[in-house]
Short mmCIF file of C-alpha atoms and ligand atoms in Angstrom, two decimals:
data_model
loop_
_atom_site.label_atom_id
_atom_site.label_comp_id
_atom_site.label_asym_id
_atom_site.label_seq_id
_atom_site.Cartn_x
_atom_site.Cartn_y
_atom_site.Cartn_z
CA MET A 1 102.04 132.06 101.25
CA ALA A 2 99.55 130.09 103.06
CA PHE A 3 100.68 126.84 102.31
CA ILE A 4 100.68 125.74 106.33
CA ARG A 5 100.30 121.70 107.27
CA LYS A 6 97.94 120.17 109.16
CA TRP A 7 100.64 118.00 110.85
CA THR A 8 104.16 118.24 112.61
CA ARG A 9 106.70 117.99 110.10
CA GLN A 10 109.92 116.00 111.33
CA ASN A 11 112.78 117.56 113.32
CA ILE A 12 114.35 120.48 110.81
CA CYS A 13 116.82 123.36 112.28
CA GLU A 14 118.21 124.81 109.39
CA SER A 15 116.32 124.97 106.36
CA ARG A 16 116.16 128.05 105.85
CA GLU A 17 119.60 129.47 103.69
CA GLY A 18 120.32 132.03 105.43
CA ILE A 19 122.08 129.73 108.36
CA GLU A 20 125.12 128.99 106.41
CA ALA A 21 127.35 127.65 109.47
CA PHE A 22 127.22 126.06 113.47
CA LYS A 23 130.00 125.77 116.12
CA MET A 24 131.50 122.37 116.93
CA SER A 25 133.99 123.15 119.55
CA ASP A 26 135.91 125.59 117.55
CA LYS A 27 135.55 124.74 114.47
CA ILE A 28 133.32 126.80 112.51
CA ILE A 29 131.72 124.30 110.16
CA ASN A 30 130.50 125.20 106.70
CA MET A 31 126.77 124.26 105.52
CA SER A 32 126.21 126.37 102.75
CA LEU A 33 126.32 122.70 100.20
CA ASN A 34 124.18 121.20 102.63
CA ALA A 35 121.22 123.73 101.68
CA VAL A 36 121.92 123.65 97.65
CA CYS A 37 118.33 122.24 98.01
CA PRO A 38 114.76 123.00 99.77
CA TYR A 39 114.10 119.46 101.32
CA PHE A 40 111.76 118.67 103.83
CA THR A 41 112.28 117.04 107.42
CA MET A 42 115.02 115.98 106.91
CA PHE A 43 117.63 116.06 110.74
CA PRO A 44 120.16 119.26 110.84
CA LEU A 45 123.58 118.01 109.49
CA LYS A 46 124.59 119.18 113.47
CA PHE A 47 123.19 115.52 114.79
CA PRO A 48 125.22 112.48 111.83
CA TYR A 49 128.16 114.80 111.81
CA SER A 50 128.76 114.80 115.89
CA ILE A 51 128.46 111.20 116.41
CA LEU A 52 130.21 111.25 113.37
CA SER A 53 133.83 112.65 114.36
CA HIS A 54 134.01 111.54 117.99
CA HIS A 55 133.75 108.30 116.65
CA ALA A 56 134.17 107.63 112.87
CA ASN A 57 137.97 106.66 112.46
CA PRO A 58 139.67 106.92 108.70
CA GLY A 59 138.28 104.90 106.51
CA ASP A 60 135.00 104.12 108.15
CA TRP A 61 131.84 103.91 105.61
CA ILE A 62 129.26 105.44 106.07
CA ILE A 63 125.46 104.04 104.09
CA ASP A 64 122.32 106.31 105.37
CA PRO A 65 119.45 103.77 103.77
CA PHE A 66 116.60 107.16 103.95
CA CYS A 67 119.11 109.97 103.30
CA GLY A 68 116.70 112.98 102.29
CA ARG A 69 118.94 115.39 101.42
CA GLY A 70 121.99 113.94 101.84
CA THR A 71 122.63 115.01 104.86
CA THR A 72 124.46 112.15 106.59
CA ASN A 73 126.54 111.82 103.17
CA TYR A 74 127.53 116.02 103.81
CA ALA A 75 128.89 115.52 107.95
CA GLY A 76 130.61 112.64 106.21
CA ARG A 77 132.43 114.26 103.68
CA LEU A 78 133.16 116.85 105.77
CA LEU A 79 135.35 115.03 107.40
CA GLY A 80 136.24 113.73 104.94
CA LEU A 81 134.19 110.35 105.17
CA PRO A 82 132.78 107.65 102.06
CA SER A 83 128.99 106.89 102.57
CA ILE A 84 126.48 105.60 100.44
CA GLY A 85 122.80 107.16 99.78
CA ILE A 86 119.80 104.87 98.90
CA ASP A 87 116.67 106.95 98.47
CA SER A 88 113.61 106.32 96.49
CA SER A 89 112.79 109.43 95.60
CA PRO A 90 114.74 111.25 92.73
CA VAL A 91 114.79 114.72 94.35
CA ALA A 92 116.38 113.13 96.78
CA VAL A 93 119.06 111.84 95.42
CA ALA A 94 119.91 114.05 92.52
CA SER A 95 119.99 116.49 96.09
CA SER A 96 122.61 114.43 97.43
CA GLU A 97 124.22 113.27 94.72
CA ALA A 98 125.42 117.38 94.92
CA LYS A 99 126.25 116.90 98.34
CA LEU A 100 129.17 114.82 96.99
CA ALA A 101 130.21 116.77 93.52
CA ASN A 102 133.58 117.70 93.89
CA VAL A 103 132.76 120.76 91.73
CA ALA A 104 134.47 124.00 90.92
CA PRO A 105 130.99 127.76 90.96
CA ASP A 106 132.89 128.30 87.03
CA ALA A 107 132.72 125.04 85.89
CA ILE A 108 128.98 124.49 86.92
CA ILE A 109 128.78 127.58 85.19
CA GLU A 110 130.43 126.22 81.86
CA ALA A 111 128.39 123.47 81.34
CA ALA A 112 124.78 125.30 81.88
CA GLU A 113 126.12 127.54 79.19
CA GLN A 114 127.69 124.31 77.45
CA ILE A 115 123.55 122.64 77.69
CA LEU A 116 122.14 125.72 76.60
CA SER A 117 124.29 126.46 73.14
CA GLU A 118 123.29 122.73 72.31
CA VAL A 119 120.36 122.46 72.89
CA LYS A 120 118.44 125.52 71.60
CA ILE A 121 114.88 124.84 71.30
CA ALA A 122 113.62 123.25 74.79
CA GLN A 123 111.27 120.05 72.97
CA ASP A 124 108.67 119.78 75.65
CA VAL A 125 107.27 123.26 77.91
CA PRO A 126 105.29 122.87 79.52
CA THR A 127 101.74 124.10 78.66
CA GLY A 128 98.18 125.39 81.46
CA GLU A 129 97.48 128.22 83.66
CA PHE A 130 99.15 126.77 86.58
CA TRP A 131 102.64 127.19 84.44
CA ASP A 132 101.30 130.53 82.97
CA TRP A 133 101.49 132.12 86.01
CA ALA A 134 104.29 130.36 87.70
CA PHE A 135 106.45 131.61 85.17
CA ASP A 136 107.90 134.08 82.83
CA PRO A 137 107.87 132.80 79.59
CA SER A 138 111.40 132.89 78.30
CA VAL A 139 112.44 131.77 81.88
CA LEU A 140 110.79 128.78 81.36
CA ASN A 141 112.02 127.72 78.19
CA THR A 142 115.55 129.04 79.70
CA ILE A 143 114.69 126.04 82.05
CA CYS A 144 113.20 123.28 80.29
CA ARG A 145 116.38 123.75 78.03
CA LEU A 146 118.25 122.56 80.82
CA ARG A 147 117.07 120.47 81.88
CA GLU A 148 116.87 117.65 79.05
CA GLY A 149 120.37 118.74 78.66
CA LEU A 150 121.15 117.64 82.17
CA MET A 151 118.18 114.62 81.34
CA ARG A 152 120.85 113.48 78.25
CA SER A 153 122.80 112.97 80.76
CA CYS A 154 124.13 113.97 84.02
CA LEU A 155 126.91 111.83 85.18
CA LEU A 156 129.51 114.77 85.25
CA ASP A 157 130.23 116.44 88.96
CA SER A 158 129.57 119.46 87.26
CA HIS A 159 126.03 118.43 85.99
CA LYS A 160 124.75 117.38 89.39
CA ALA A 161 126.01 120.64 90.45
CA LEU A 162 124.00 122.38 87.86
CA ARG A 163 120.98 119.69 88.43
CA ALA A 164 120.36 120.16 92.32
CA ILE A 165 121.14 124.41 92.18
CA LEU A 166 118.35 124.30 89.64
CA MET A 167 116.66 122.22 92.62
CA GLY A 168 116.84 124.52 94.23
CA ALA A 169 115.54 127.57 92.49
CA LEU A 170 112.63 126.48 90.84
CA HIS A 171 110.65 127.60 93.68
CA GLY A 172 110.71 130.17 96.14
CA PRO A 173 110.18 133.90 97.49
CA ARG A 174 110.43 136.83 94.80
CA GLY A 175 112.98 138.85 96.77
CA LYS A 176 112.90 142.47 96.65
CA ILE A 177 115.45 143.78 95.35
CA ARG A 178 117.74 140.68 94.04
CA GLN A 179 116.01 138.19 92.58
CA SER A 180 117.68 134.18 93.23
CA TYR A 181 114.32 132.43 92.38
CA PHE A 182 112.94 131.74 88.12
CA SER A 183 109.24 131.14 89.42
CA ASN A 184 106.24 133.28 90.97
CA GLN A 185 106.53 134.08 94.81
CA CYS A 186 106.19 130.62 96.47
CA GLN A 187 107.06 128.44 99.14
CA ARG A 188 111.00 126.98 98.88
CA THR A 189 110.68 123.46 100.31
CA TYR A 190 107.11 123.07 99.24
CA ALA A 191 106.20 122.89 95.74
CA PRO A 192 102.78 124.73 94.82
CA LYS A 193 99.76 122.59 94.75
CA PRO A 194 98.30 124.22 91.11
CA ARG A 195 94.49 125.17 92.03
CA TYR A 196 96.13 127.67 95.59
CA ALA A 197 99.04 128.99 93.86
CA VAL A 198 96.90 129.95 90.50
CA LYS A 199 94.24 131.45 92.74
CA PHE A 200 96.48 133.26 94.98
CA TRP A 201 99.02 135.21 92.04
CA LYS A 202 95.90 136.63 90.82
CA SER A 203 93.72 137.41 93.63
CA ARG A 204 97.72 139.80 94.29
CA GLU A 205 97.71 140.08 90.49
CA LEU A 206 101.47 138.30 91.35
CA GLN A 207 102.81 138.36 87.25
CA PRO A 208 105.43 135.72 87.12
CA ALA A 209 109.01 138.03 86.59
CA PHE A 210 111.88 137.82 84.06
CA VAL A 211 114.86 136.76 86.34
CA ASP A 212 118.44 136.05 84.77
CA VAL A 213 118.86 132.63 84.65
CA LEU A 214 122.31 132.26 83.81
CA GLU A 215 123.43 135.05 87.23
CA ILE A 216 120.86 132.90 89.64
CA ILE A 217 123.14 130.12 88.73
CA GLY A 218 126.39 131.70 89.17
CA ASN A 219 125.17 133.33 92.54
CA ARG A 220 124.48 129.71 93.49
CA ALA A 221 127.27 128.35 92.66
CA HIS A 222 129.36 130.62 94.23
CA ARG A 223 127.34 130.31 97.16
CA TYR A 224 127.55 126.42 97.88
CA TYR A 225 130.75 125.07 95.69
CA GLN A 226 132.54 128.00 97.04
CA GLN A 227 134.71 126.57 99.31
CA LEU A 228 136.80 123.60 98.65
CA LEU A 229 135.67 120.22 100.18
CA PRO A 230 137.01 117.14 101.58
CA SER A 231 137.09 114.45 98.39
CA CYS A 232 135.45 111.22 100.13
CA GLY A 233 134.25 108.53 97.82
CA GLY A 234 131.35 107.28 97.79
CA TYR A 235 127.25 107.47 95.93
CA ILE A 236 124.14 108.10 96.04
CA LEU A 237 121.93 105.26 95.05
CA HIS A 238 118.20 105.76 93.66
CA GLY A 239 116.33 103.02 94.76
CA ASP A 240 114.28 100.72 97.63
CA SER A 241 115.74 100.44 100.37
CA ARG A 242 113.42 97.63 101.34
CA ALA A 243 114.25 95.91 98.54
CA GLN A 244 117.93 93.42 98.50
CA GLU A 245 117.37 93.67 95.12
CA THR A 246 119.12 97.14 96.19
CA TYR A 247 121.56 95.58 97.93
CA LEU A 248 123.20 93.50 95.37
CA HIS A 249 126.18 95.44 94.01
CA LEU A 250 127.49 96.63 98.01
CA SER A 251 127.82 93.49 99.20
CA ASP A 252 130.70 92.44 97.18
CA GLY A 253 132.42 97.15 98.27
CA PRO A 254 133.45 97.51 101.48
CA LYS A 255 131.61 97.14 104.48
CA ILE A 256 129.76 99.74 106.98
CA LYS A 257 130.91 101.29 110.06
CA TRP A 258 128.33 103.43 110.52
CA VAL A 259 123.87 103.94 109.92
CA LEU A 260 123.40 106.93 110.42
CA THR A 261 119.27 107.83 109.34
CA SER A 262 115.71 109.18 110.12
CA PRO A 263 113.16 106.67 108.01
CA PRO A 264 109.43 108.92 107.73
CA TYR A 265 108.20 109.68 111.02
CA TYR A 266 104.09 106.55 110.43
CA GLY A 267 101.57 109.07 108.75
CA MET A 268 104.29 110.77 106.49
CA CYS A 269 103.63 109.87 102.60
CA THR A 270 103.55 112.83 101.19
CA TYR A 271 107.05 112.83 100.43
CA LEU A 272 106.54 112.66 96.04
CA PRO A 273 103.13 115.55 95.82
CA ASP A 274 105.09 118.27 98.15
CA GLN A 275 108.13 118.18 95.74
CA TRP A 276 105.96 118.02 92.95
CA LEU A 277 107.57 120.59 90.34
CA ARG A 278 111.51 119.76 91.94
CA LEU A 279 111.09 116.08 90.34
CA TRP A 280 109.39 117.14 87.11
CA PHE A 281 112.53 119.17 86.84
CA VAL A 282 114.41 115.93 86.13
CA GLY A 283 111.98 114.26 84.55
CA GLY A 284 108.61 113.58 86.68
CA PRO A 285 105.19 114.57 85.26
CA SER A 286 103.72 118.01 84.57
CA ASN A 287 101.36 117.98 87.08
CA VAL A 288 101.00 116.48 91.12
CA GLU A 289 101.16 112.79 91.00
CA TYR A 290 99.39 111.78 94.28
CA SER A 291 102.15 108.62 94.04
CA THR A 292 103.87 106.86 96.00
CA ASN A 293 106.71 104.83 94.03
CA GLY A 294 109.11 102.89 95.86
CA GLN A 295 107.89 104.86 99.67
CA LEU A 296 107.55 103.36 102.45
CA GLU A 297 103.43 102.66 102.17
CA HIS A 298 101.77 103.88 106.03
CA SER A 299 98.25 101.59 106.44
CA SER A 300 98.70 100.20 109.76
CA VAL A 301 101.35 100.14 112.33
CA ALA A 302 102.37 96.89 111.90
CA GLY A 303 103.41 96.87 108.07
CA PHE A 304 104.56 99.88 108.59
CA SER A 305 107.83 98.16 110.70
CA ASP A 306 107.64 94.84 108.11
CA GLN A 307 109.10 96.88 105.93
CA LEU A 308 111.12 99.12 108.56
CA ARG A 309 112.65 95.50 109.82
CA LYS A 310 113.72 94.69 105.75
CA VAL A 311 115.71 98.06 105.72
CA TRP A 312 117.28 97.56 108.69
CA LYS A 313 118.08 93.46 107.83
CA ASN A 314 119.31 94.80 104.82
CA VAL A 315 121.88 96.52 105.05
CA GLY A 316 123.42 94.49 108.12
CA THR A 317 124.20 92.14 105.16
CA ILE A 318 126.69 94.73 104.51
CA CYS A 319 127.67 95.97 107.42
CA ARG A 320 130.77 94.91 109.67
CA PRO A 321 130.83 92.62 112.55
CA ASP A 322 131.94 95.05 114.74
CA ALA A 323 128.89 98.17 113.40
CA ARG A 324 126.38 100.84 114.79
CA MET A 325 123.15 102.13 113.49
CA ILE A 326 121.20 105.54 115.76
CA ILE A 327 118.08 106.06 113.94
CA ARG A 328 116.54 109.70 114.68
CA PHE A 329 112.56 108.71 114.75
CA GLY A 330 109.67 111.07 115.82
CA GLY A 331 106.26 111.00 114.88
CA ILE A 332 103.34 113.42 113.83
CA ASN A 333 100.49 114.05 116.10
CA VAL A 334 97.62 113.11 113.08
CA ARG A 335 98.42 109.38 113.76
CA ASN A 336 98.32 108.30 116.91
CA VAL A 337 100.21 106.00 117.58
CA ALA A 338 104.41 106.17 119.80
CA PRO A 339 106.80 106.83 117.54
CA MET A 340 108.99 103.98 119.92
CA THR A 341 106.40 101.44 120.16
CA VAL A 342 107.17 101.58 115.99
CA LEU A 343 110.45 101.85 116.29
CA LYS A 344 110.88 99.27 118.97
CA GLU A 345 108.73 96.47 116.09
CA SER A 346 111.17 97.09 113.28
CA LEU A 347 114.34 96.30 115.07
CA LYS A 348 112.48 93.15 116.42
CA ASN A 349 114.27 90.11 114.54
CA SER A 350 116.20 92.47 112.86
CA GLY A 351 119.97 92.00 114.00
CA TRP A 352 120.17 94.55 115.23
CA LYS A 353 119.85 95.22 119.03
CA ILE A 354 119.05 98.02 121.10
CA GLN A 355 122.08 99.62 123.28
CA THR A 356 121.12 103.16 123.90
CA LEU A 357 117.83 105.46 123.28
CA LYS A 358 116.96 109.22 124.01
CA SER A 359 114.65 111.34 123.70
CA ALA A 360 116.58 114.10 121.57
CA GLY A 361 113.36 116.51 122.56
CA PHE A 362 110.70 118.19 120.73
CA ALA A 363 110.28 118.84 116.54
CA SER A 364 108.99 122.04 118.65
CA GLU A 365 112.74 123.14 119.52
CA GLY A 366 114.55 125.57 117.94
CA ARG A 367 114.29 126.67 114.45
CA ARG A 368 112.76 123.28 113.60
CA GLN A 369 110.03 123.62 111.08
CA ALA A 370 107.75 121.98 112.37
CA VAL A 371 106.61 125.46 113.79
CA HIS A 372 107.39 127.15 110.43
CA PHE A 373 104.38 124.77 109.33
CA SER A 374 101.93 124.07 112.33
CA LYS A 375 101.54 126.39 114.34
CA SER A 376 101.35 125.05 116.53
CA SER A 377 104.24 123.80 119.23
CA ASN A 378 101.82 121.27 120.37
CA ASN A 379 101.69 119.07 117.12
CA ALA A 380 105.15 118.34 117.75
CA LEU A 381 105.66 115.09 119.02
CA GLU A 382 108.84 113.96 120.64
CA GLU A 383 112.33 112.47 119.27
CA TYR A 384 114.46 109.69 119.92
CA ASP A 385 118.15 108.57 118.22
CA VAL A 386 118.62 104.74 119.18
CA TRP A 387 121.76 103.10 118.71
CA ALA A 388 121.74 99.85 118.41
CA LYS A 389 124.75 97.29 117.49
CA TRP A 390 124.41 94.59 114.30
CA GLU A 391 124.78 91.24 115.83
CA GLY A 392 123.55 89.11 112.44
C1 LIG B 1 113.12 111.85 107.02
S1 LIG B 1 113.31 112.20 104.87
C2 LIG B 1 115.42 111.81 105.00
C3 LIG B 1 115.75 112.86 105.40
C4 LIG B 1 117.02 112.43 105.65
N1 LIG B 1 117.68 112.61 107.23
C5 LIG B 1 117.91 114.25 105.83
O1 LIG B 1 118.79 114.92 106.34
O2 LIG B 1 118.06 114.57 104.20
C6 LIG B 1 113.36 109.80 105.08
C7 LIG B 1 113.78 109.78 103.33
O3 LIG B 1 113.12 108.45 103.09
C8 LIG B 1 112.78 108.16 101.76
N2 LIG B 1 112.11 106.85 100.85
C9 LIG B 1 110.54 106.74 102.17
N3 LIG B 1 110.00 104.90 101.66
C10 LIG B 1 111.50 104.80 100.96
C11 LIG B 1 112.25 103.05 100.44
N4 LIG B 1 111.22 102.53 101.11
N5 LIG B 1 113.20 103.47 100.01
C12 LIG B 1 114.09 104.72 100.18
N6 LIG B 1 113.86 105.65 101.16
C13 LIG B 1 112.57 105.81 101.17
C14 LIG B 1 112.09 109.34 101.24
O4 LIG B 1 112.31 109.50 99.71
C15 LIG B 1 112.49 110.14 102.00
O5 LIG B 1 113.41 111.47 101.56
#
């Protein structure tokens, strides 16, 4: 489907759900659960995993103040390390929470059945041309019943896992034999923009198919939660990492040794509208809102660096004296700014001192989604990994 981006997307390499494992030394690292819900601009699991597996000690705490879909948290979990994630997007939070859930597939399926037995009639079913074309009516009804049940309460791990599974299955390509998404033909990573999507479906006479929601949940529950993973401490916070209040109750907790993160690249400000359908599922509006609620502002380089500096200072307040911060950062070619100028500026007077700065390659390399979306490797800008130490 031709919802092609005009600009380069941040470094991504394992967005295709088919790629489920990578090899580190002799060990196969299972990354099925990391793909529970598509997200964009995440870094490859191998990036945080290899840093932590080489440098972290048992009991070290990790934080990612821009956790996105929780790649850092998942890497920590695979190594039995506790972690905290912060993100201002409810979709990111819901996806990251599922990475820490300790649950077996059957409990997820039971949770779905239980909700459907309790919420017999959906109170809030969105209407309009987009919804008529996007989902078969009875499928939409079942999705809405599950949505309402999860909006009432989503504290149990089985519910957190179910929510991420449903978000992941909400929209995506139609299968030739077996269906694994609820929607009419769509991209899985980006939410369809209603006007274009309806035009696309109408012009191809693509009616939404009936799919068995519970069967899709069951298949996905087994795919993502079959393997028992180490349980580790940690949690995900829905909040603005620029705001001191977000860290208030963290100051009494364990001190952080590793800050591993990738902030939005300068100019990348469409996290919420690009995920509007999954945002609706976790309680947002049933239309695209071009809001930047809680997201970094991208109006000037100086302003952007100032906001990042606030985040670096904030995380410093909950770090150990020997803490290390590793930031992956790059740029998009629609903003003609050298990424390292932005990042270095943000680290000035932040309490963090740069130790090393290394190229992480180009976003066009490998299977990164930059290529998938931009269709032109010329759009890819070089990415960097910056290591800094906390000096307070
Ligand atoms: C590049 S993505 C992080 C991806 C992550 N490394 C992963 O692998 O999934 C940046 C994230 O920053 C979040 N974000 C933007 N502004 C924020 C803010 N002020 N506070 C917290 N999170 C923010 C966005 O919602 C987005 O999920």
